[in-house]
C-alpha positions in Angstrom: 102.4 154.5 4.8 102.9 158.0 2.9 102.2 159.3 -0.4 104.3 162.0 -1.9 103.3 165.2 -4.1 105.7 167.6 -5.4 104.9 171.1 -5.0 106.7 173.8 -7.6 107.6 177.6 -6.7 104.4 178.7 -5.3 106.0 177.7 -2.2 109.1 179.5 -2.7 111.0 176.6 -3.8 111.1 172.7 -3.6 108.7 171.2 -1.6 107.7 168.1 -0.8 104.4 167.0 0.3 103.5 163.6 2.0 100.1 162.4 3.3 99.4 159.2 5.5 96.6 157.2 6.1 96.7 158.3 9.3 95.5 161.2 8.3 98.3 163.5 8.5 99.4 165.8 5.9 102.9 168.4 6.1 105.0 169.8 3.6 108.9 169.8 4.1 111.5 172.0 2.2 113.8 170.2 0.1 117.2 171.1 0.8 119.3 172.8 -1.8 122.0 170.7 -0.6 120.9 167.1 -1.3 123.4 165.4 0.9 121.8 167.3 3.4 119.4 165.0 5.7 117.7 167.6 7.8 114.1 168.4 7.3 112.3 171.8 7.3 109.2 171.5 7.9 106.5 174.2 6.7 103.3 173.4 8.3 101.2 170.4 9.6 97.7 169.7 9.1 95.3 166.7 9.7 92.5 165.4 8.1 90.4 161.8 7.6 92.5 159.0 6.7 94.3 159.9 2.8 94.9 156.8 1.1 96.4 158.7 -2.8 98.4 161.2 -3.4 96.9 165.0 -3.5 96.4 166.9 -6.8 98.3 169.9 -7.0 97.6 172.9 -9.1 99.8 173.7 -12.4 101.3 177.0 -10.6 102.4 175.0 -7.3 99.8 177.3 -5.3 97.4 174.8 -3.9 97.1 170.9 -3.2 93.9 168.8 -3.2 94.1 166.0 -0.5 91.7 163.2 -0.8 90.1 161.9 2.5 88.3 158.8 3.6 86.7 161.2 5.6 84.4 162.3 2.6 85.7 165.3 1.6 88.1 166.7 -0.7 90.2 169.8 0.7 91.8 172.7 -0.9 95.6 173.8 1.2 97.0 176.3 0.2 100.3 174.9 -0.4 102.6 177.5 1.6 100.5 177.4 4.9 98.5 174.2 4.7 95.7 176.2 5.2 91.8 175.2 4.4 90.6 177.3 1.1 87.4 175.1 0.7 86.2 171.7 1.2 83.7 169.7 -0.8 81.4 166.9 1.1 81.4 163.9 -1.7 79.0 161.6 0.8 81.5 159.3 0.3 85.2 158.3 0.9 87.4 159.9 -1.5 90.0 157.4 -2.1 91.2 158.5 -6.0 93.7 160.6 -6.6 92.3 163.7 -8.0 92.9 165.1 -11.7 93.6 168.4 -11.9 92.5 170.2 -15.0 93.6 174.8 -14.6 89.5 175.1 -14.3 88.5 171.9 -12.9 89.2 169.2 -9.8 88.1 165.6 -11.6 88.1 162.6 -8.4 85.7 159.6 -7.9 84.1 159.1 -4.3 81.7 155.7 -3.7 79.9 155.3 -7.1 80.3 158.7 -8.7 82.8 160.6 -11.1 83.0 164.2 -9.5 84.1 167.5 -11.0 84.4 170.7 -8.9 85.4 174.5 -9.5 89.2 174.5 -8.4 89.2 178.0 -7.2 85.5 177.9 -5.7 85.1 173.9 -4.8 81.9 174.3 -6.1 80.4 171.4 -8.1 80.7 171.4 -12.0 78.8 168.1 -12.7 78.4 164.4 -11.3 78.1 161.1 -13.1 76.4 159.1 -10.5 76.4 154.8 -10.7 79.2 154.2 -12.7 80.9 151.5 -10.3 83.6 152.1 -7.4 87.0 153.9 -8.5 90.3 154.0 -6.4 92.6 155.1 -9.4 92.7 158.7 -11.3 91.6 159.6 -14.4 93.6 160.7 -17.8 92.6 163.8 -19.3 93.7 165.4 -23.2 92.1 168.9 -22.6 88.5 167.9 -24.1 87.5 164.3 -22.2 87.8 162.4 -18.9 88.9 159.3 -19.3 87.9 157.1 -16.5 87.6 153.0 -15.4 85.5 151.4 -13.0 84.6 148.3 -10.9 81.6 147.6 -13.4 84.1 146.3 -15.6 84.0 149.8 -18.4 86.4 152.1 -19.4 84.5 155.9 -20.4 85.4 159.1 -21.6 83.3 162.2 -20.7 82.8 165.7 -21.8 85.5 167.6 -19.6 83.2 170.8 -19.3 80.0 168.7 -18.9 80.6 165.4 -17.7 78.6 164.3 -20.5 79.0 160.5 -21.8 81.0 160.5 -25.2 81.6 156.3 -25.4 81.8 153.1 -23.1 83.5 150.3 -23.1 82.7 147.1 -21.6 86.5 145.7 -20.6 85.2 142.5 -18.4 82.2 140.7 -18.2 80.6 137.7 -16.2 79.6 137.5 -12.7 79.9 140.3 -9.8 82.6 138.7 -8.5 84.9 138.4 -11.7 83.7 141.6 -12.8 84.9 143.5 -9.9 87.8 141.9 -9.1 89.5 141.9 -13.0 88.2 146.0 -13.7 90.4 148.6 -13.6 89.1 150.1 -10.4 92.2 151.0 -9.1 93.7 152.2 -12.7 95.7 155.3 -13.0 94.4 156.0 -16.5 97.5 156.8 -19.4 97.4 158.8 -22.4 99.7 158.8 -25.4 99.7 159.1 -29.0 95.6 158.8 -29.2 95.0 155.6 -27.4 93.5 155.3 -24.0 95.7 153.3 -22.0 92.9 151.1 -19.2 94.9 148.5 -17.0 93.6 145.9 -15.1 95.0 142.9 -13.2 94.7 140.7 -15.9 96.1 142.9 -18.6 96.4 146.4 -20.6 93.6 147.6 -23.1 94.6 150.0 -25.7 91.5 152.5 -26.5 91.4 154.7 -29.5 90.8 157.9 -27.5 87.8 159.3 -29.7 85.9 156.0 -29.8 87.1 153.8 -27.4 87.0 151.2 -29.8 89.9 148.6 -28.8 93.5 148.7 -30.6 95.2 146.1 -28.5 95.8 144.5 -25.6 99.0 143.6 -23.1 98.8 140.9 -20.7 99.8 140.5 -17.4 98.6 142.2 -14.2 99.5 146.0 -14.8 97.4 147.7 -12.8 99.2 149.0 -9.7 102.7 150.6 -10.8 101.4 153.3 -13.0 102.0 153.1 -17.2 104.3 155.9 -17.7 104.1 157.0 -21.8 107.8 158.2 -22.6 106.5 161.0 -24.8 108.1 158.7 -28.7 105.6 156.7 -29.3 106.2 154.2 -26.7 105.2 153.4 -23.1 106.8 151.7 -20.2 104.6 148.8 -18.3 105.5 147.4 -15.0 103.8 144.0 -13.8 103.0 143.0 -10.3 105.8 140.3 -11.5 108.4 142.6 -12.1 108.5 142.0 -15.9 109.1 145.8 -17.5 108.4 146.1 -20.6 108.5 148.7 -23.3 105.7 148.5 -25.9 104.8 150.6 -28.9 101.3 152.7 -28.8 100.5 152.3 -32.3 100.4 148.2 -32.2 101.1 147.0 -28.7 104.8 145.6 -30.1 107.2 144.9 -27.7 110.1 147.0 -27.9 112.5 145.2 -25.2 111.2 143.5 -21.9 113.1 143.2 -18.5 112.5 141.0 -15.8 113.4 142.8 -12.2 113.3 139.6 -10.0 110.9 141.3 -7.5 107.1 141.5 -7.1 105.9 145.3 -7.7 103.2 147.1 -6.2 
């Protein structure tokens, strides 16, 4: 299994990126000719099993690769060479935000923030419940879910709490298994979008107080927010559909006829 990142001109072009849980991480040239099937590779690297896609800085310069192995490396994207590494003391299986100051990932139990250039640690939020998925970000908070069963926003410089939101309750069990622990978090028109496998919570981004909700088991194929008001959700059914941000309204629906993941 492999995970792709794209990588822009800091590279000196088109490059793709894929990690495997094996561990191994290269980055390929994309050929200008795109009938053309050969590969170019650029360099080769190996790490602890990677399990999400790395982070990769807004200039294309660097990639941060997530490893089971409990760390989180910087490569510099053109030689695949170490910059730093942070030890989380846990697996890092999210897929890291990246901020132009800051690196934003979960490893175990804790929401992590590091220096991008310097790998250094910014701030922790420790016992917040296990997190596979990546967080959303507007410029000022974190937005983050968890397998305690709440969705959060955080101070982006300090990692301080700003609200909570309890999005499943009962036992362990239930609560663990219908959080959005493996949610990649969506933004879009000032609601926090926080899916789970039982449906799509609609957060007013300052509050977190709830909007509305989307049923059906959204959580694996990401929310993509189209950028007019509306955002595409993909069930582990196949159904697609096309709702409105402001009230959760269904804007057209399309059943694919295959399971999605």
């Amino acid at each position: 299994q492999a995970g792709i990142a794209g990588a822009d001109g800091g590279v000196g072009g088109e490059v793709v990126v894929a990690v495997s849980t094996g561990g191994d991480v290269a980055a390929a040239r994309v050929p200008a000719d795109r009938g053309d099937r050969s590969v170019s590779w650029l360099w080769r690297a190996r790490f602890g099993p990677v399990y999400r896609r790395p982070g990769v800085s807004r200039d294309g310069r660097t990639l941060f690769v997530p490893s089971a192995d409990r760390h989180l490396y910087a490569l510099d994207a053109s030689t695949g060479l170490v910059g730093w590494r942070f030890a989380a003391d846990a697996p890092v299986l999210s897929q890291p935000l990246v901020t132009p100051e800051l690196v934003v990932f979960t490893a175990g139990e804790r929401l992590l923030a590091v220096h991008a250039a310097s790998g250094e640690l910014a701030w922790a939020v420790p016992g917040r419940g296990f997190s596979a998925g990546r967080a959303g970000c507007d410029g000022e908070r974190v937005y983050t879910a968890a397998a305690d069963g709440f969705a959060r926003a955080h101070d982006l410089r300090t990692g301080r709490e700003a609200w909570s939101h309890r999005m499943v309750s009962g036992d362990l069990h239930r609560v663990t298994l219908y959080s959005g622990w493996d949610d990649v978090i969506a933004l879009g028109a000032g609601v926090v979008l926080a899916d789970t496998v039982s449906g799509t919570q609609a957060l007013e981004a300052a509050t977190g107080a709830p909007r509305w909700t989307l049923p059906g088991s959204t959580m694996y194929p990401p929310t993509v927010v189209v950028g007019d008001g509306t955002a595409l959700f993909t069930s582990e059914r196949g159904l697609l559909s096309r709702v409105g941000l402001a009230d959760g309204g269904a804007v057209w629906q399309a059943d694919l006829g295959v399971g999605v993941q």
